[in-house]
Amino acid sequence: MSLARNTLVQSSLTLGSRLLGFVRDLALSARFGQGPMMDAFTTALMLPNMFRRLFAEGAFAQAFVPVYGGVKTRDGDEAAAVTASEALSFMLAMVAGFCILLQVVMPWIMPWLLSAYRDQPEVLRAAVIATQLAMPYLACMTVASLLSGVLNTGGRFALSAAVPVFLNLCTLAALVPPMFLPIPQETVLLMVATAVTVSGVIQAVLLWWGVQRLGVRLKIGLPRLTPNVRHTLALAVPGALAGGALQVNSLVSQFLTGSDEGARSVLYNADRLYQLPLGLVGVAIGLALVPRLTKAFVAGDHEGGQRTLDDGINLAMAFTLPAAVALFVIPFFIIDATVTRGAFTSADASRTADVLRHFAWGVPAFVLAKVLTPPFFARQDTRRPMIFAITSVVITVVLGSGLFFWFRAQGWDGVLGLAIATSTSAWVNVALLGGVLVRENSWKPSPAFLSRISRVFAASLVMAAALFAASVNYGLLSRIFLAKEIAVLIVCGVGAVLYGACLFLFRAVTVSELKATLRREPGAANVSGLD
């Protein structure tokens, strides 16, 4: 399949999951607001969510695919299945042990994670139990990540992109009974946490079925540190850290906000919105790039690799820039119109919007990092991306901590400092990744690429002007269209149409090119039910 076609499959299915996730967050915000139980929920979901993004959304899969694909090319399908089975058995044992350890020590860890509630033992107790209930999701994601890598190597992207929807389906199902029954808040929290683990089991089972349908026979046995496992871990562990720098930065931010009541809920709501283009575009393109770049590297096709990376960056920015513009220009419009209801007030929306605006200018960098790391992974070079990722984490910790406490000392919202630090570190990471690729001549931006990117920027600026005019007249538009929910849908729809029209008007894309990029490549096989 073509790069654009693979990305479309991945993004379309991810969009369905994210829309359900948005509905889930609306239900959570309406139920808990930005109070203690919402902070407890976001804490319980923090570690499982980080590992989901590290593993299920591509970082580990990107590092595993070249190893698995290399063995498959050199030694055949059977040897590749053995390699995958050995890696799965070892990693599952390690992560399961890690989960059990965290469950045991969580009562001592939680007062540090939620230090703002040290004088409210009932909140800490609920957060501890909820985290313990959700923790097995990590082990499920270990299985899911490796199975997704096997499917992606076989050119099957649909199933691995579709199964995350069960996280949202299960958690929404847990929120339905409290809508009709007088269930205590703490009990609702524990129901949702249990649903997280149930969803992980469902995802792992479905991916296992998909791999079986693909004809790959995996076995889970006793964990052994074989040469294949050592080689896989040597690449996958730094690769996961390199691809997951944003998630590590998010974890650092979550830890810092534990000392400020409501701050973690603000960070959670902003995080869900700014990570949407990352999941829809960056992860999808990153996953589609790795097999193509690996093939080009093995074949010595330098020109093909350059062209693939040009296409990937162009495609990523064409979808990412308008999303970043919308989050930067009309954050309050979006949040107030969609989230404000029940216990979530307009004041909560205003606070979240201020934080979201500072994440928005980092969104292109978050996506570019996902596109610029596959060239390293394709050559089985995970060391340098890991070093760059660690650098970005250090920047987030140092700059974020300083700004967080300085802003609070000035009477401002400390979460703003975390957003600024996260976006800054993301751009530093992109500069390091891109600088190495250009310096080593692994990627040299072509004149056609630069011309097209500039036209995408121009189209985004036109859309930004239109959205700004809409934001100034937010109240008027809400009255004209009878409801703020309808107003935001119309404004976003008009902005998207205007942006698309400008892309064609400025010749950033043509109809013939669009048809060509979506055409299935010759020889691309398909398996019913998997793609």
XYZ file of C-alpha atoms in Angstrom:
531
model
C 0.000 0.000 0.000
C 1.129 3.587 -0.600
C 2.331 5.736 2.281
C -0.753 7.947 2.076
C -3.068 4.927 1.878
C -1.454 3.254 4.901
C -1.655 6.522 6.800
C -5.307 6.953 5.833
C -6.177 3.475 7.134
C -4.328 4.099 10.400
C -5.661 7.624 10.878
C -9.281 6.816 10.018
C -9.475 4.024 12.567
C -7.578 6.071 15.148
C -10.030 8.935 14.585
C -12.930 6.688 15.548
C -11.128 5.700 18.735
C -10.254 9.311 19.571
C -13.815 10.511 19.001
C -15.065 7.870 21.415
C -12.287 8.909 23.783
C -13.531 12.476 23.576
C -17.047 11.313 24.429
C -15.584 9.380 27.358
C -13.755 12.481 28.591
C -16.930 14.529 28.324
C -18.676 11.980 30.517
C -15.791 11.958 33.009
C -15.606 15.749 33.172
C -19.350 16.036 33.636
C -19.216 13.427 36.403
C -16.084 14.550 38.291
C -15.355 18.106 37.070
C -11.797 19.076 37.982
C -12.057 17.847 41.553
C -10.336 15.187 43.681
C -11.884 12.130 41.974
C -10.855 13.413 38.540
C -7.308 13.924 39.816
C -7.422 10.384 41.235
C -8.606 8.994 37.890
C -5.926 10.774 35.863
C -3.307 9.483 38.306
C -4.637 5.919 38.040
C -4.524 6.162 34.244
C -1.160 7.939 34.106
C 1.189 4.928 34.002
C -1.030 2.660 31.855
C -1.647 5.554 29.458
C 2.039 6.342 29.142
C 2.869 2.722 28.351
C -0.011 2.544 25.888
C 1.470 5.458 23.998
C 4.997 4.105 24.259
C 4.011 0.639 23.083
C 0.617 0.440 21.394
C 0.948 3.735 19.518
C 4.176 3.005 17.807
C 7.435 3.716 19.641
C 8.188 0.114 20.569
C 6.673 -1.210 17.350
C 8.914 1.117 15.322
C 11.981 -0.282 17.078
C 10.834 -3.920 16.875
C 9.816 -3.924 13.187
C 13.371 -3.620 11.741
C 14.602 -6.461 13.979
C 11.708 -8.753 13.152
C 11.750 -7.752 9.478
C 15.500 -8.358 9.222
C 15.236 -11.875 10.644
C 12.292 -12.603 8.363
C 14.236 -11.460 5.292
C 17.437 -13.333 6.162
C 16.162 -16.512 7.807
C 12.493 -16.864 6.843
C 9.095 -16.734 8.512
C 9.702 -19.546 10.990
C 12.858 -17.964 12.410
C 11.066 -14.596 12.649
C 8.214 -16.229 14.586
C 10.726 -17.763 17.007
C 12.362 -14.368 17.514
C 8.994 -12.733 18.188
C 7.962 -15.536 20.576
C 11.191 -15.283 22.574
C 10.908 -11.486 22.804
C 7.251 -11.705 23.804
C 7.869 -14.276 26.550
C 10.753 -12.319 28.056
C 9.108 -8.899 27.936
C 5.776 -10.178 29.240
C 7.503 -11.745 32.258
C 9.474 -8.569 32.993
C 6.514 -6.217 32.655
C 4.218 -8.504 34.670
C 6.763 -8.475 37.488
C 7.035 -4.698 37.211
C 3.232 -4.370 37.419
C 3.052 -6.502 40.551
C 5.852 -4.485 42.158
C 4.058 -1.204 41.436
C 0.805 -2.564 42.833
C 2.550 -3.533 46.068
C 4.383 -0.229 46.593
C 1.582 2.054 45.327
C 0.319 2.986 48.842
C 3.757 4.506 49.543
C 4.138 6.097 46.093
C 0.720 7.719 45.832
C 1.300 10.439 48.500
C 4.153 11.670 46.293
C 2.140 11.449 43.079
C -0.844 13.263 44.637
C 0.871 15.373 47.276
C -1.926 17.973 47.132
C -4.233 15.461 48.852
C -1.995 14.237 51.672
C -4.514 15.560 54.187
C -7.390 13.751 52.415
C -6.738 10.023 52.986
C -9.996 8.983 51.308
C -8.811 10.502 48.001
C -5.405 8.836 48.271
C -7.014 5.491 49.123
C -9.303 5.664 46.103
C -6.386 6.627 43.837
C -4.272 3.723 45.133
C -6.968 1.104 44.561
C -7.849 2.525 41.130
C -4.193 2.463 40.060
C -3.780 -1.116 41.266
C -6.854 -2.160 39.295
C -5.629 -0.461 36.104
C -2.011 -1.621 36.332
C -2.424 -5.004 34.512
C -3.143 -2.953 31.392
C 0.643 -2.559 31.098
C 1.143 -6.295 30.614
C -1.644 -6.369 28.041
C 0.025 -3.546 26.124
C 3.307 -5.464 26.071
C 1.562 -8.267 24.203
C -0.335 -5.812 22.001
C 2.792 -3.852 21.030
C 4.687 -6.871 19.771
C 1.674 -8.300 17.948
C 1.110 -4.905 16.302
C 4.724 -4.923 15.121
C 4.230 -8.355 13.533
C 1.065 -7.192 11.775
C 2.655 -3.949 10.557
C 5.644 -5.841 9.151
C 3.150 -7.907 7.163
C 1.600 -4.706 5.814
C -1.491 -4.997 8.023
C -2.290 -1.735 9.801
C -6.066 -1.820 10.240
C -6.447 -4.192 13.183
C -3.644 -2.665 15.267
C -5.169 0.772 14.662
C -8.706 -0.396 15.465
C -8.275 -2.264 18.774
C -7.523 0.814 20.978
C -11.194 1.725 20.548
C -11.991 -0.889 23.198
C -10.319 1.233 25.884
C -12.941 3.899 25.266
C -15.823 1.476 24.768
C -15.114 -0.307 28.046
C -14.645 2.855 30.096
C -17.799 4.384 28.593
C -19.694 1.223 29.475
C -18.532 1.620 33.073
C -19.881 5.189 33.105
C -23.373 4.245 31.926
C -24.814 2.746 35.178
C -23.939 5.855 37.270
C -26.098 7.898 34.887
C -29.186 6.077 36.134
C -28.205 4.829 39.597
C -26.997 6.748 42.700
C -23.515 5.212 42.737
C -20.867 6.935 44.940
C -18.077 8.800 43.154
C -15.379 6.524 44.549
C -17.195 3.420 43.298
C -17.537 4.952 39.833
C -13.791 5.598 39.843
C -13.047 1.940 40.631
C -15.487 0.748 37.954
C -13.710 2.837 35.315
C -10.271 1.634 36.467
C -11.393 -1.998 36.187
C -12.719 -1.318 32.690
C -9.229 -0.161 31.629
C -7.753 -3.596 32.383
C -10.688 -5.400 30.750
C -10.088 -3.388 27.570
C -6.414 -4.390 27.584
C -7.311 -8.083 27.675
C -9.717 -7.640 24.755
C -7.087 -5.796 22.681
C -4.428 -8.441 23.264
C -6.817 -11.288 22.381
C -7.955 -9.632 19.150
C -4.384 -8.889 18.029
C -3.375 -12.477 18.798
C -6.234 -13.623 16.561
C -5.053 -11.234 13.836
C -1.507 -12.589 13.923
C -2.859 -16.151 13.705
C -4.920 -15.146 10.660
C -1.752 -13.744 9.126
C -0.186 -17.212 9.406
C 2.366 -16.342 12.120
C 2.438 -18.886 14.933
C 3.675 -17.351 18.182
C 4.158 -19.169 21.470
C 4.493 -17.843 25.009
C 7.006 -19.900 26.997
C 9.450 -19.514 29.843
C 11.407 -16.237 29.594
C 14.951 -16.727 28.308
C 17.562 -14.092 27.527
C 18.529 -15.568 24.155
C 20.785 -13.784 21.620
C 17.682 -12.742 19.669
C 16.097 -11.296 22.806
C 19.265 -9.408 23.730
C 19.484 -7.966 20.225
C 15.805 -6.987 20.267
C 16.082 -5.317 23.678
C 19.310 -3.530 22.727
C 17.363 -1.766 19.977
C 13.838 -1.708 21.367
C 14.508 -0.246 24.817
C 16.381 2.870 23.620
C 14.033 2.984 20.631
C 10.999 3.090 22.880
C 12.586 5.857 24.954
C 13.521 7.766 21.795
C 10.050 7.462 20.296
C 8.368 8.134 23.609
C 10.154 11.285 24.749
C 6.878 13.205 24.697
C 5.287 10.596 26.953
C 8.184 10.732 29.420
C 7.887 14.520 29.423
C 4.174 14.126 30.073
C 4.934 11.850 33.036
C 7.298 14.458 34.495
C 4.598 17.100 34.113
C 2.058 14.825 35.781
C 4.383 14.362 38.756
C 4.922 18.112 39.184
C 1.197 18.893 39.010
C 0.493 16.501 41.881
C 1.159 19.347 44.316
C -1.591 21.583 42.886
C -5.273 20.700 43.300
C -7.024 20.498 39.927
C -3.784 20.988 37.964
C -3.584 17.341 36.937
C -7.117 17.477 35.580
C -6.232 20.597 33.561
C -3.173 18.858 32.177
C -5.227 15.756 31.344
C -7.863 17.688 29.384
C -5.255 19.723 27.484
C -3.223 16.585 26.842
C -6.176 14.779 25.269
C -6.692 17.605 22.765
C -3.116 18.374 21.723
C -2.254 14.688 21.406
C -5.112 14.149 18.943
C -3.112 15.179 15.834
C -0.151 13.203 17.170
C -2.216 10.017 17.318
C -4.041 10.639 14.057
C -1.092 11.802 11.952
C 2.314 11.403 13.594
C 1.900 7.846 14.856
C 0.146 6.706 11.672
C 2.824 8.079 9.359
C 5.603 6.877 11.651
C 4.281 3.317 11.571
C 3.844 3.422 7.788
C 7.335 4.861 7.238
C 9.373 2.215 9.095
C 8.718 -0.751 6.740
C 9.233 1.427 3.639
C 12.436 3.028 4.900
C 13.767 -0.349 6.064
C 13.166 -1.775 2.592
C 14.893 1.219 0.960
C 17.864 0.966 3.343
C 18.340 -2.776 2.756
C 18.132 -2.255 -1.010
C 20.550 0.696 -0.921
C 17.863 2.907 -2.488
C 19.009 6.296 -1.151
C 16.824 8.265 -3.564
C 13.749 6.233 -2.632
C 14.419 6.829 1.058
C 14.742 10.579 0.488
C 11.503 10.673 -1.500
C 9.668 8.650 1.154
C 10.801 11.021 3.913
C 9.843 14.091 1.834
C 6.380 12.625 1.297
C 6.056 11.724 4.979
C 6.925 15.198 6.250
C 4.728 16.908 3.658
C 1.806 14.666 4.514
C 2.350 15.131 8.256
C 2.466 18.921 8.066
C -0.496 19.145 5.679
C -2.678 17.530 8.357
C -0.922 18.820 11.479
C -0.569 22.553 10.838
C -4.307 23.281 10.590
C -4.920 21.310 13.791
C -2.165 23.246 15.584
C -3.567 26.542 14.283
C -7.054 25.711 15.572
C -5.758 24.717 19.018
C -3.701 27.922 19.214
C -6.265 30.406 17.889
C -9.573 29.137 19.341
C -8.741 26.918 22.352
C -11.426 28.404 24.619
C -14.033 28.259 21.857
C -13.322 24.522 21.411
C -13.190 23.585 25.099
C -16.054 25.728 26.348
C -18.350 24.634 23.527
C -17.638 20.920 23.903
C -16.574 20.184 27.490
C -18.271 22.781 29.722
C -21.226 21.085 31.346
C -22.096 19.495 34.676
C -19.266 19.933 37.172
C -16.943 21.369 34.481
C -17.346 25.170 34.453
C -16.395 27.953 32.028
C -13.639 28.932 34.480
C -12.229 25.414 34.134
C -12.443 25.786 30.350
C -10.591 29.107 30.463
C -7.766 27.649 32.556
C -7.456 24.620 30.280
C -7.511 26.815 27.146
C -4.583 28.917 28.366
C -2.521 25.772 28.878
C -3.623 24.230 25.574
C -2.479 27.301 23.623
C 1.112 26.740 24.783
C 0.960 23.068 23.851
C -0.423 24.023 20.418
C 2.748 25.666 19.100
C 4.613 22.484 19.962
C 2.185 20.198 18.104
C 4.092 20.314 14.770
C 7.259 19.326 16.641
C 5.507 16.426 18.396
C 4.429 15.061 15.008
C 7.745 15.773 13.245
C 9.600 13.785 15.908
C 7.443 10.765 15.013
C 8.350 11.230 11.332
C 12.075 11.905 11.800
C 12.843 8.929 14.081
C 11.923 6.125 11.592
C 15.010 6.807 9.392
C 17.155 6.014 12.445
C 15.089 2.961 13.393
C 15.218 1.652 9.796
C 19.014 1.522 10.105
C 18.715 -0.017 13.585
C 20.222 3.141 15.073
C 18.256 3.750 18.260
C 21.146 5.105 20.328
C 21.226 8.649 18.962
C 17.441 9.195 19.043
C 17.576 7.970 22.637
C 20.275 10.548 23.471
C 18.204 13.295 21.855
C 15.121 12.115 23.743
C 16.968 12.189 27.056
C 18.130 15.719 26.212
C 14.534 16.810 25.640
C 13.462 15.190 28.912
C 16.205 17.036 30.814
C 15.027 20.315 29.257
C 11.451 19.576 30.304
C 12.467 18.711 33.863
C 14.770 21.703 34.386
C 12.828 24.348 32.454
C 9.411 22.950 33.413
C 10.192 22.777 37.132
C 11.645 26.282 37.128
C 8.719 27.813 35.233
C 6.112 25.825 37.200
C 7.236 27.124 40.577
C 8.114 30.614 39.293
C 4.675 31.031 37.707
C 3.018 29.884 40.933
C 5.133 32.361 42.922
C 3.856 35.128 40.626
C 0.262 34.056 41.230
C -0.106 32.527 37.752
C -1.004 28.998 36.736
C 2.084 26.784 37.082
C 0.783 24.363 34.436
C 1.495 27.055 31.826
C 5.197 26.658 32.547
C 4.992 22.906 31.985
C 3.284 23.418 28.622
C 5.945 25.929 27.536
C 8.760 23.587 28.588
C 7.197 20.569 26.847
C 6.791 22.424 23.547
C 10.301 23.888 23.760
C 11.898 20.505 24.396
C 9.952 18.993 21.479
C 11.409 21.549 19.059
C 14.912 20.908 20.428
C 14.398 17.177 19.789
C 13.286 17.871 16.206
C 16.272 20.152 15.602
C 18.670 17.435 16.790
C 17.020 14.666 14.747
C 16.719 16.741 11.583
C 20.207 18.185 11.942
C 21.806 14.732 12.002
C 19.795 13.521 8.995
C 20.757 16.577 6.949
C 24.404 16.527 8.067
C 24.797 12.843 7.157
C 22.983 13.393 3.844
C 20.327 10.886 4.904
C 17.783 13.539 4.041
C 18.234 16.634 1.923
C 15.055 18.719 1.522
C 14.378 19.069 -2.201
C 13.261 22.370 -3.778
C 9.890 20.796 -4.549
C 9.523 19.807 -0.898
C 10.353 23.321 0.339
C 7.942 24.872 -2.156
C 5.109 22.602 -1.104
C 5.689 23.143 2.613
C 5.602 26.923 2.125
C 2.233 26.607 0.369
C 0.871 24.515 3.233
C 1.991 27.271 5.622
C 0.230 29.877 3.490
C -3.023 27.897 3.522
C -2.753 27.534 7.298
C -2.335 31.291 7.747
C -5.521 31.966 5.768
C -7.405 29.525 7.980
C -5.883 31.109 11.107
C -7.258 34.526 10.100
C -10.738 33.094 9.639
C -10.666 31.270 12.981
C -9.454 34.385 14.785
C -12.396 36.353 13.401
C -14.716 33.601 14.647
C -13.153 33.573 18.130
C -13.684 37.316 18.520
C -17.381 36.787 17.778
C -17.809 33.609 19.860
C -20.859 34.879 21.758
C -22.547 36.241 18.639
C -22.018 33.014 16.702
C -23.400 30.963 19.606
C -26.601 33.044 19.518
C -26.899 32.943 15.716
C -26.550 29.147 15.575
C -28.673 28.719 18.743
C -26.038 26.672 20.609
C -22.301 26.907 21.203
C -21.911 23.221 20.241
C -23.389 23.902 16.805
C -21.306 27.067 16.452
C -17.989 25.312 17.067
C -18.856 22.524 14.604
C -19.715 25.055 11.895
C -16.625 27.184 12.561
C -14.299 24.161 12.478
C -16.045 22.838 9.380
C -15.750 26.154 7.552
C -12.094 26.407 8.589
C -11.374 22.919 7.249
C -13.111 23.642 3.925
C -11.278 26.963 3.588
C -7.952 25.276 4.324
C -8.628 22.515 1.788
C -9.619 25.038 -0.857
C -6.419 27.022 -0.246
C -4.324 23.864 -0.607
C -5.690 23.408 -4.125
C -5.686 27.147 -4.903
C -2.024 27.509 -3.892
C -1.227 24.192 -5.657
C 0.123 22.621 -2.493
C -1.693 19.530 -3.752
C -3.394 18.596 -7.029
C -6.217 16.176 -7.776
C -3.944 13.904 -9.842
C -1.357 13.752 -7.039
C -4.062 12.960 -4.506
C -5.294 10.047 -6.623
C -1.740 8.789 -7.141
C -0.819 8.800 -3.460
C -3.971 6.906 -2.498
C -3.498 4.246 -5.196
C -2.506 0.797 -3.990
C 1.044 -0.067 -4.975
C 1.585 -3.010 -7.363
C 1.923 -6.312 -5.568
C 0.376 -5.143 -2.340
C -1.439 -8.125 -0.913
C -4.426 -8.116 1.351
C -5.876 -10.407 3.967
C -9.604 -10.285 4.526
C -10.493 -8.921 7.900
C -7.068 -7.451 8.577
C -6.881 -4.530 6.196
